[in-house]
């Protein structure tokens, strides 16, 4: 972590400890895989409305998890450091697009 007053704040330190935890990246990867499976099931085979509703709820849950990931990473790293990593920018784009889809 850089030596700036921002990174000394307790909440920022807590967020940094979350993203540095050994299970963090693996958990997010697992959620990505599960989300991909759910998105694939949305189209084929043709399920009844109950299953499609469940998949829709799962999609909202995945969006919430990914939003949490981006917010925690952005808080822990600061916006400038967060934006230096291409995957973080991609994650942010996906989250904003997903939130936009939910709202509209």
Coordinates of N, CA and C in Angstrom, one line a residue:
X1 N 0.8 -1.2 0.0 CA 0.0 0.0 0.0 C 0.9 1.2 0.0
X2 N 0.5 2.2 -0.8 CA 1.3 3.5 -0.8 C 1.2 4.2 0.5
X3 N 2.2 5.1 0.8 CA 2.3 5.9 2.0 C 1.5 7.2 1.9
X4 N 0.2 7.1 1.9 CA -0.7 8.3 1.8 C -1.7 8.2 3.0
X5 N -2.1 9.3 3.4 CA -3.1 9.3 4.6 C -4.4 8.5 4.3
X6 N -4.8 8.5 3.0 CA -6.0 7.7 2.6 C -5.9 6.3 3.0
X7 N -4.7 5.7 2.8 CA -4.5 4.3 3.1 C -4.3 3.9 4.6
X8 N -4.3 4.9 5.4 CA -4.2 4.7 6.8 C -5.6 4.7 7.5
X9 N -6.6 5.0 6.8 CA -8.0 4.9 7.3 C -8.4 3.5 7.6
X10 N -9.0 3.3 8.8 CA -9.4 1.9 9.2 C -10.2 1.1 8.1
X11 N -11.2 1.8 7.5 CA -12.1 1.2 6.6 C -11.3 0.7 5.3
X12 N -10.4 1.6 4.9 CA -9.5 1.3 3.7 C -8.6 0.1 4.1
X13 N -8.1 0.1 5.3 CA -7.2 -1.0 5.7 C -8.0 -2.3 5.7
X14 N -9.3 -2.3 6.2 CA -10.1 -3.5 6.3 C -10.4 -4.0 4.8
X15 N -10.7 -3.1 3.9 CA -11.0 -3.4 2.5 C -9.7 -4.1 1.9
X16 N -8.6 -3.5 2.2 CA -7.3 -4.1 1.7 C -7.1 -5.5 2.3
X17 N -7.4 -5.7 3.5 CA -7.2 -7.0 4.1 C -8.2 -8.0 3.5
X18 N -9.3 -7.6 3.0 CA -10.3 -8.4 2.4 C -9.8 -8.9 1.0
X19 N -9.3 -7.9 0.2 CA -8.8 -8.3 -1.1 C -7.5 -9.0 -1.1
X20 N -6.8 -8.9 0.0 CA -5.5 -9.7 0.1 C -5.7 -11.1 0.7
X21 N -6.9 -11.4 1.2 CA -7.1 -12.7 1.8 C -7.0 -13.8 0.7
X22 N -6.4 -14.9 1.1 CA -6.2 -15.9 0.1 C -7.4 -16.5 -0.6
X23 N -8.5 -16.4 0.1 CA -9.8 -17.0 -0.5 C -10.5 -16.0 -1.4
X24 N -10.1 -14.7 -1.4 CA -10.9 -13.7 -2.1 C -10.9 -14.0 -3.6
X25 N -9.8 -14.1 -4.2 CA -9.7 -14.3 -5.7 C -10.4 -15.6 -6.1
X26 N -10.1 -16.7 -5.3 CA -10.7 -18.0 -5.6 C -12.2 -17.9 -5.5
X27 N -12.8 -17.2 -4.5 CA -14.2 -17.1 -4.3 C -14.8 -16.3 -5.5
X28 N -14.2 -15.3 -5.9 CA -14.7 -14.5 -7.0 C -14.7 -15.3 -8.3
X29 N -13.6 -16.1 -8.5 CA -13.5 -17.0 -9.7 C -14.6 -18.0 -9.7
X30 N -14.9 -18.6 -8.5 CA -16.0 -19.5 -8.4 C -17.4 -18.9 -8.7
X31 N -17.6 -17.7 -8.3 CA -18.8 -17.0 -8.6 C -18.9 -16.7 -10.1
X32 N -17.8 -16.3 -10.7 CA -17.8 -16.1 -12.2 C -18.2 -17.4 -12.9
X33 N -17.7 -18.5 -12.5 CA -18.0 -19.8 -13.1 C -19.5 -20.1 -12.9
X34 N -20.0 -20.0 -11.7 CA -21.4 -20.2 -11.4 C -22.3 -19.3 -12.2
X35 N -21.9 -18.0 -12.3 CA -22.6 -17.0 -13.1 C -22.7 -17.4 -14.6
X36 N -21.6 -17.9 -15.1 CA -21.5 -18.3 -16.5 C -22.4 -19.4 -16.8
X37 N -22.5 -20.4 -15.8 CA -23.4 -21.6 -16.0 C -24.8 -21.1 -16.0
X38 N -25.2 -20.2 -15.0 CA -26.5 -19.7 -15.0 C -26.9 -18.9 -16.2
X39 N -26.0 -18.1 -16.7 CA -26.3 -17.4 -17.9 C -26.5 -18.3 -19.1
X40 N -25.7 -19.4 -19.2 CA -25.9 -20.3 -20.3 C -27.2 -21.1 -20.2
X41 N -27.6 -21.4 -19.0 CA -28.9 -22.1 -18.8 C -30.1 -21.2 -19.1
X42 N -29.9 -19.9 -19.1 CA -31.0 -19.0 -19.4 C -31.6 -19.2 -20.8
X43 N -30.8 -19.7 -21.7 CA -31.2 -19.8 -23.1 C -31.5 -21.2 -23.6
X44 N -30.8 -22.2 -23.0 CA -31.0 -23.5 -23.5 C -30.6 -24.5 -22.4
X45 N -31.4 -25.5 -22.2 CA -32.7 -25.8 -22.8 C -33.8 -24.9 -22.3
X46 N -34.9 -25.0 -23.0 CA -36.1 -24.2 -22.6 C -36.6 -24.6 -21.3
X47 N -36.5 -23.8 -20.2 CA -37.0 -24.1 -18.9 C -38.4 -23.5 -18.7
X48 N -39.1 -23.9 -17.7 CA -40.4 -23.3 -17.4 C -40.1 -22.0 -16.6
X49 N -41.1 -21.2 -16.4 CA -41.0 -19.9 -15.8 C -40.4 -19.9 -14.4
X50 N -40.7 -20.9 -13.7 CA -40.2 -21.0 -12.3 C -38.6 -21.1 -12.3
X51 N -38.1 -21.9 -13.2 CA -36.6 -22.0 -13.2 C -36.0 -20.7 -13.8
X52 N -36.6 -20.1 -14.7 CA -36.2 -18.8 -15.3 C -36.2 -17.7 -14.2
X53 N -37.2 -17.7 -13.4 CA -37.3 -16.8 -12.3 C -36.2 -17.0 -11.3
X54 N -35.9 -18.2 -11.0 CA -34.8 -18.6 -10.1 C -33.4 -18.1 -10.7
X55 N -33.2 -18.3 -12.0 CA -32.0 -17.9 -12.6 C -31.9 -16.3 -12.6
X56 N -33.0 -15.7 -12.7 CA -33.1 -14.2 -12.6 C -32.6 -13.7 -11.3
X57 N -33.1 -14.4 -10.2 CA -32.7 -14.0 -8.8 C -31.3 -14.3 -8.6
X58 N -30.8 -15.4 -9.1 CA -29.4 -15.7 -9.0 C -28.5 -14.7 -9.7
X59 N -29.0 -14.2 -10.9 CA -28.3 -13.2 -11.6 C -28.2 -11.9 -10.8
X60 N -29.2 -11.6 -10.1 CA -29.2 -10.4 -9.2 C -28.2 -10.6 -8.1
X61 N -28.2 -11.8 -7.5 CA -27.2 -12.1 -6.5 C -25.8 -12.0 -7.0
X62 N -25.5 -12.5 -8.1 CA -24.2 -12.4 -8.7 C -23.8 -11.0 -9.0
X63 N -24.7 -10.2 -9.5 CA -24.4 -8.8 -9.7 C -24.1 -8.1 -8.4
X64 N -24.8 -8.4 -7.3 CA -24.5 -7.8 -6.0 C -23.1 -8.2 -5.5
X65 N -22.7 -9.5 -5.7 CA -21.4 -9.9 -5.3 C -20.3 -9.2 -6.1
X66 N -20.5 -9.1 -7.4 CA -19.5 -8.4 -8.3 C -19.5 -6.9 -8.0
X67 N -20.6 -6.3 -7.6 CA -20.6 -4.9 -7.2 C -19.8 -4.8 -5.9
X68 N -20.0 -5.7 -5.0 CA -19.2 -5.7 -3.7 C -17.8 -5.8 -4.0
X69 N -17.4 -6.7 -4.9 CA -16.0 -6.9 -5.3 C -15.4 -5.6 -5.8
X70 N -16.0 -4.9 -6.7 CA -15.5 -3.7 -7.3 C -15.4 -2.6 -6.3
X71 N -16.4 -2.4 -5.4 CA -16.4 -1.4 -4.4 C -15.3 -1.6 -3.4
X72 N -15.1 -2.8 -3.0 CA -14.1 -3.1 -2.0 C -12.7 -2.9 -2.6
X73 N -12.5 -3.4 -3.8 CA -11.2 -3.2 -4.5 C -10.9 -1.7 -4.7
X74 N -11.9 -1.0 -5.2 CA -11.7 0.4 -5.5 C -11.4 1.2 -4.2
X75 N -12.1 0.8 -3.1 CA -11.8 1.4 -1.8 C -10.4 1.1 -1.3
X76 N -10.1 -0.2 -1.4 CA -8.8 -0.6 -0.9 C -7.6 0.0 -1.7
X77 N -7.7 0.0 -3.0 CA -6.6 0.5 -3.8 C -6.6 2.0 -4.1
X78 N -7.8 2.6 -4.0 CA -7.9 4.0 -4.4 C -8.2 3.9 -5.9
X79 N -8.9 4.9 -6.4 CA -9.4 4.9 -7.8 C -8.2 4.9 -8.8
X80 N -7.2 5.7 -8.5 CA -6.0 5.7 -9.4 C -5.4 4.4 -9.6
X81 N -5.1 3.7 -8.5 CA -4.4 2.3 -8.5 C -5.4 1.3 -9.1
X82 N -6.7 1.4 -8.7 CA -7.7 0.5 -9.3 C -7.7 0.5 -10.8
X83 N -7.7 1.7 -11.3 CA -7.8 1.9 -12.8 C -6.6 1.5 -13.6
X84 N -5.4 1.3 -12.9 CA -4.2 0.9 -13.6 C -4.3 -0.5 -14.1
X85 N -5.1 -1.3 -13.4 CA -5.2 -2.8 -13.8 C -6.3 -3.0 -14.8
X86 N -6.0 -3.5 -15.9 CA -7.0 -3.7 -17.0 C -8.2 -4.6 -16.6
X87 N -7.9 -5.6 -15.8 CA -9.0 -6.5 -15.4 C -10.0 -5.7 -14.4
X88 N -9.4 -4.8 -13.6 CA -10.3 -4.0 -12.8 C -11.2 -3.1 -13.6
X89 N -10.7 -2.5 -14.6 CA -11.5 -1.7 -15.5 C -12.6 -2.5 -16.2
X90 N -12.2 -3.7 -16.6 CA -13.1 -4.6 -17.3 C -14.2 -5.0 -16.3
X91 N -13.9 -5.3 -15.0 CA -14.8 -5.7 -14.0 C -15.8 -4.5 -13.8
X92 N -15.2 -3.3 -13.7 CA -16.1 -2.1 -13.4 C -17.0 -1.9 -14.6
X93 N -16.6 -2.1 -15.8 CA -17.5 -2.0 -17.0 C -18.6 -3.0 -16.9
X94 N -18.3 -4.2 -16.6 CA -19.3 -5.3 -16.5 C -20.3 -5.0 -15.4
X95 N -19.8 -4.5 -14.2 CA -20.7 -4.2 -13.1 C -21.6 -3.0 -13.5
X96 N -21.1 -2.0 -14.0 CA -21.9 -0.8 -14.4 C -22.9 -1.2 -15.5
X97 N -22.5 -2.0 -16.4 CA -23.5 -2.5 -17.5 C -24.6 -3.3 -16.8
X98 N -24.2 -4.2 -15.9 CA -25.2 -5.0 -15.3 C -26.2 -4.2 -14.4
X99 N -25.7 -3.3 -13.7 CA -26.5 -2.4 -12.9 C -27.4 -1.6 -13.8
X100 N -26.9 -1.1 -14.9 CA -27.7 -0.3 -15.8 C -28.8 -1.2 -16.4
X101 N -28.5 -2.4 -16.7 CA -29.6 -3.4 -17.2 C -30.7 -3.6 -16.2
X102 N -30.3 -3.7 -14.9 CA -31.3 -3.9 -13.8 C -32.2 -2.7 -13.7
X103 N -31.6 -1.5 -13.7 CA -32.4 -0.3 -13.5 C -33.3 0.0 -14.7
X104 N -32.8 -0.3 -15.9 CA -33.6 0.1 -17.1 C -34.1 -1.2 -17.7

